[in-house]
Every structure is written in structure tokens, then in C-alpha cells.
Short mmCIF file of C-alpha atoms in Angstrom, two decimals:
data_model
loop_
_atom_site.label_atom_id
_atom_site.label_comp_id
_atom_site.label_asym_id
_atom_site.label_seq_id
_atom_site.Cartn_x
_atom_site.Cartn_y
_atom_site.Cartn_z
CA ASP C 591 -29.91 23.19 20.65
CA ASP C 592 -28.25 22.80 17.28
CA ARG C 593 -28.56 19.00 16.89
CA VAL C 594 -29.46 17.66 13.56
CA VAL C 595 -33.24 16.83 13.35
CA PRO C 596 -33.90 13.12 12.46
CA SER C 597 -35.51 12.42 9.13
CA SER C 598 -39.30 12.46 9.12
CA TYR C 599 -39.40 9.62 6.63
CA ASP C 600 -39.62 6.10 7.94
CA GLU C 601 -38.07 3.76 5.35
CA GLU C 602 -39.33 0.64 6.99
CA GLU C 603 -42.97 1.87 7.02
CA ASP C 604 -42.60 3.95 3.89
CA TYR C 605 -44.35 7.04 5.13
CA ASP C 606 -43.57 10.58 6.33
CA ASP C 607 -43.92 11.28 10.06
CA PRO C 608 -43.52 14.98 10.19
CA HIS C 609 -42.21 16.76 13.25
CA LEU C 610 -44.23 19.33 15.10
CA TYR C 611 -42.90 22.77 15.12
CA MET C 612 -43.55 26.12 16.66
CA TRP C 613 -42.15 29.47 15.78
CA ASP C 614 -42.35 31.86 18.63
CA MET C 615 -42.71 35.68 18.81
CA ASN C 616 -38.85 36.00 19.19
CA GLU C 617 -38.37 34.11 15.77
CA LYS C 618 -37.05 31.01 17.51
CA PHE C 619 -38.02 27.83 15.71
CA TYR C 620 -38.73 24.77 17.98
CA VAL C 621 -38.99 21.30 16.53
CA VAL C 622 -40.25 18.30 18.50
CA GLU C 623 -39.06 14.86 17.42
CA SER C 624 -41.83 12.62 16.33
CA ASN C 625 -40.09 9.34 17.33
CA ASP C 626 -40.35 7.18 20.39
CA SER C 627 -38.08 9.33 22.55
CA TRP C 628 -41.07 11.18 24.06
CA ASP C 629 -42.68 9.36 26.94
CA LYS C 630 -46.37 9.73 26.02
CA GLU C 631 -47.58 7.66 28.99
CA ARG C 632 -45.76 9.97 31.42
CA TYR C 633 -46.19 13.26 29.72
CA GLY C 634 -49.06 12.91 27.28
CA THR C 635 -49.23 13.84 23.76
CA VAL C 636 -47.05 16.82 22.67
CA LYS C 637 -49.21 19.73 21.40
CA HIS C 638 -48.30 22.99 19.95
CA THR C 639 -49.42 24.94 22.96
CA GLY C 640 -47.13 22.97 25.20
CA VAL C 641 -44.01 23.80 23.14
CA VAL C 642 -44.37 27.59 23.82
CA ALA C 643 -46.45 27.22 27.09
CA GLY C 644 -49.54 28.64 25.37
CA MET C 645 -47.84 31.91 24.58
CA PRO C 646 -48.65 33.74 21.31
CA ALA C 647 -46.56 32.48 18.31
CA LEU C 648 -45.97 33.48 14.80
CA SER C 649 -46.80 29.99 13.52
CA GLY C 650 -47.12 26.37 14.28
CA GLY C 651 -47.61 23.18 12.24
CA LYS C 652 -45.50 20.21 10.97
CA ALA C 653 -42.12 20.16 9.34
CA TYR C 654 -40.64 17.45 7.13
CA PHE C 655 -37.00 16.56 7.21
CA GLY C 656 -34.70 14.67 5.05
CA LYS C 657 -32.05 12.01 6.10
CA HIS C 658 -29.46 14.57 7.06
CA GLY C 659 -31.65 17.09 8.91
CA SER C 660 -32.44 19.29 5.99
CA VAL C 661 -36.03 20.59 5.92
CA TRP C 662 -37.96 19.83 2.78
CA GLY C 663 -41.52 20.80 3.67
CA ILE C 664 -43.50 23.02 6.03
CA ASN C 665 -47.26 23.11 6.77
CA TYR C 666 -49.46 25.08 9.05
CA SER C 667 -51.41 22.38 10.76
CA SER C 668 -51.99 23.57 14.25
CA GLY C 669 -55.47 22.99 15.87
CA HIS C 670 -55.00 25.57 18.56
CA TYR C 671 -53.03 28.25 16.79
CA ARG C 672 -54.66 27.93 13.31
CA PRO C 673 -52.10 29.88 11.32
CA GLY C 674 -53.34 31.81 8.41
CA ILE C 675 -51.75 32.67 5.15
CA SER C 676 -50.09 35.70 6.82
CA SER C 677 -48.18 33.23 9.07
CA ALA C 678 -47.05 31.38 5.96
CA SER C 679 -45.82 34.57 4.34
CA LEU C 680 -44.04 35.60 7.52
CA MET C 681 -42.11 32.35 7.56
CA TYR C 682 -41.43 32.43 3.93
CA ASP C 683 -40.05 36.02 4.20
CA TRP C 684 -38.08 35.14 7.34
CA MET C 685 -36.55 32.04 5.77
CA LYS C 686 -35.74 33.77 2.46
CA ASN C 687 -34.60 37.21 3.63
CA LYS C 688 -33.38 36.69 7.23
CA ARG C 689 -32.05 33.23 7.25
CA GLY C 690 -30.93 32.85 3.64
CA PHE C 691 -32.75 29.66 2.95
CA ASN C 692 -33.36 28.53 -0.61
CA VAL C 693 -37.15 28.81 -0.25
CA SER C 694 -37.64 27.08 -3.67
CA ALA C 695 -36.21 23.94 -2.24
CA LEU C 696 -39.01 23.62 0.25
CA TRP C 697 -42.69 22.49 -0.26
CA TRP C 698 -44.96 25.11 1.23
CA VAL C 699 -48.12 23.24 2.21
CA GLY C 700 -51.10 25.57 2.68
CA ARG C 701 -54.76 24.92 3.38
CA LYS C 702 -56.91 23.88 0.34
CA SER C 703 -58.85 27.17 0.81
CA TRP C 704 -55.71 29.40 0.55
CA SER C 705 -54.79 31.11 -2.71
CA THR C 706 -52.99 34.13 -4.09
CA LYS C 707 -56.27 36.04 -3.71
CA ASP C 708 -55.91 35.80 0.14
CA CYS C 709 -52.68 37.72 -0.15
CA ARG C 710 -54.62 40.69 -1.40
CA LYS C 711 -57.23 40.28 1.40
CA VAL C 712 -54.62 40.74 4.17
CA ASN C 713 -54.22 44.30 5.29
CA TRP C 714 -50.43 43.95 5.83
CA LYS C 715 -50.01 47.38 7.38
CA ILE C 716 -52.60 46.98 10.07
CA GLU C 717 -52.91 43.23 10.78
CA ILE C 718 -49.27 42.26 10.79
CA GLU C 719 -47.26 44.62 12.97
CA ILE C 720 -44.14 42.64 13.84
CA GLU C 721 -40.82 44.32 14.20
CA GLY C 722 -38.35 43.49 11.40
CA PHE C 723 -41.05 42.76 8.84
CA ASP C 724 -42.50 45.36 6.44
CA ALA C 725 -45.89 45.28 4.88
CA GLY C 726 -44.77 45.50 1.22
CA GLY C 727 -42.26 42.70 1.74
CA LEU C 728 -44.76 40.38 3.35
CA ASN C 729 -47.28 41.01 0.51
CA ARG C 730 -44.63 40.24 -2.07
CA SER C 731 -43.59 37.08 -0.14
CA CYS C 732 -47.21 35.96 0.03
CA TYR C 733 -47.64 36.36 -3.78
CA GLU C 734 -44.23 34.78 -4.52
CA MET C 735 -45.01 31.75 -2.30
CA THR C 736 -48.46 31.06 -3.61
CA VAL C 737 -47.53 31.20 -7.30
CA GLY C 738 -44.20 29.34 -6.87
CA PRO C 739 -43.72 25.74 -8.13
CA THR C 740 -43.35 24.38 -4.60
CA TRP C 741 -46.70 25.76 -3.28
CA ILE C 742 -49.22 22.94 -2.71
CA THR C 743 -52.49 22.92 -0.73
CA LYS C 744 -54.04 20.12 1.17
CA ASP C 745 -57.41 19.50 2.98
CA ASP C 746 -55.84 18.10 6.11
CA VAL C 747 -53.55 21.10 6.93
#
């Protein structure tokens, strides 16, 4: 639904508790609240595969939200789906060109091993055949994202 997502920052504990997200093949973005509203004893821990019933997805990871529901950071931390730099580029391109987001206002958190060089390694025309995305645009988005001021890498992604 269109409810505002609660902040991922816990002021009392002074830490970020990011929300799990999945981005399915129909470009629908699902966010799972990370608060106590989920009954872990009854349903177990929420995992990326459960959000989209194990179906293929464009990306999965964790999203960080501000006090009023605005997203301020995205990572690609999903043990099952293991999104690559191409997934990050797809999302960057989608947010910028299809959704009109100010992508320079988000922290793009990639794996420590990712760099601009990886953008050149992807054969965009063959590896990424998703309707509505073109190879040249994805390559440009990959480069723009990885050289931008809000691109960071972390070991734990």
C-alpha cells in the first residue's frame, strides 16, 4: 500500500535498523518494516525469498528511511538473491529515469569489491534483457552511480 514507511533510525538506541526490501520483476518495490509489528515467534524471521515467494527479482537488500518516510540509502544485502552491480544500475536507472527520484540524495551502498571497472565487465546487451531498459542507459547509470559523491562500498553488504 502507499503508507509512509517508518524511519529506520532509532533515536533511543542511536542506530539505524534498515528495512528489508525486494524489487520484483514487475518493478514493484516491497518494503518490510523492521519494527516489532512482525510476529517472529509465529512466522519466523522475514527473509528476502519470502517477500516475493522465492520468485526471480530485480534486486533485494536493505533500505534506510528518514523520519518522514523518505528513503536516504539503499544497499544490496541479500544472502539468497546476491544482487550484482547490474542490479544496482537497474535500480539507479529506474529511480532516476522512470520514477523521477533525485538519485544524488540517496546513498548507494555497494559491495567493497564493486567499482566502476565492473560496469565495463557487464555485457549489458546480453546479460540484462529486461523490457524498458536499454543497454547503453544501464551502462551510463552504472558509471554515473559508481563515480557519484553518494556511492559508498562496505564489506557487510
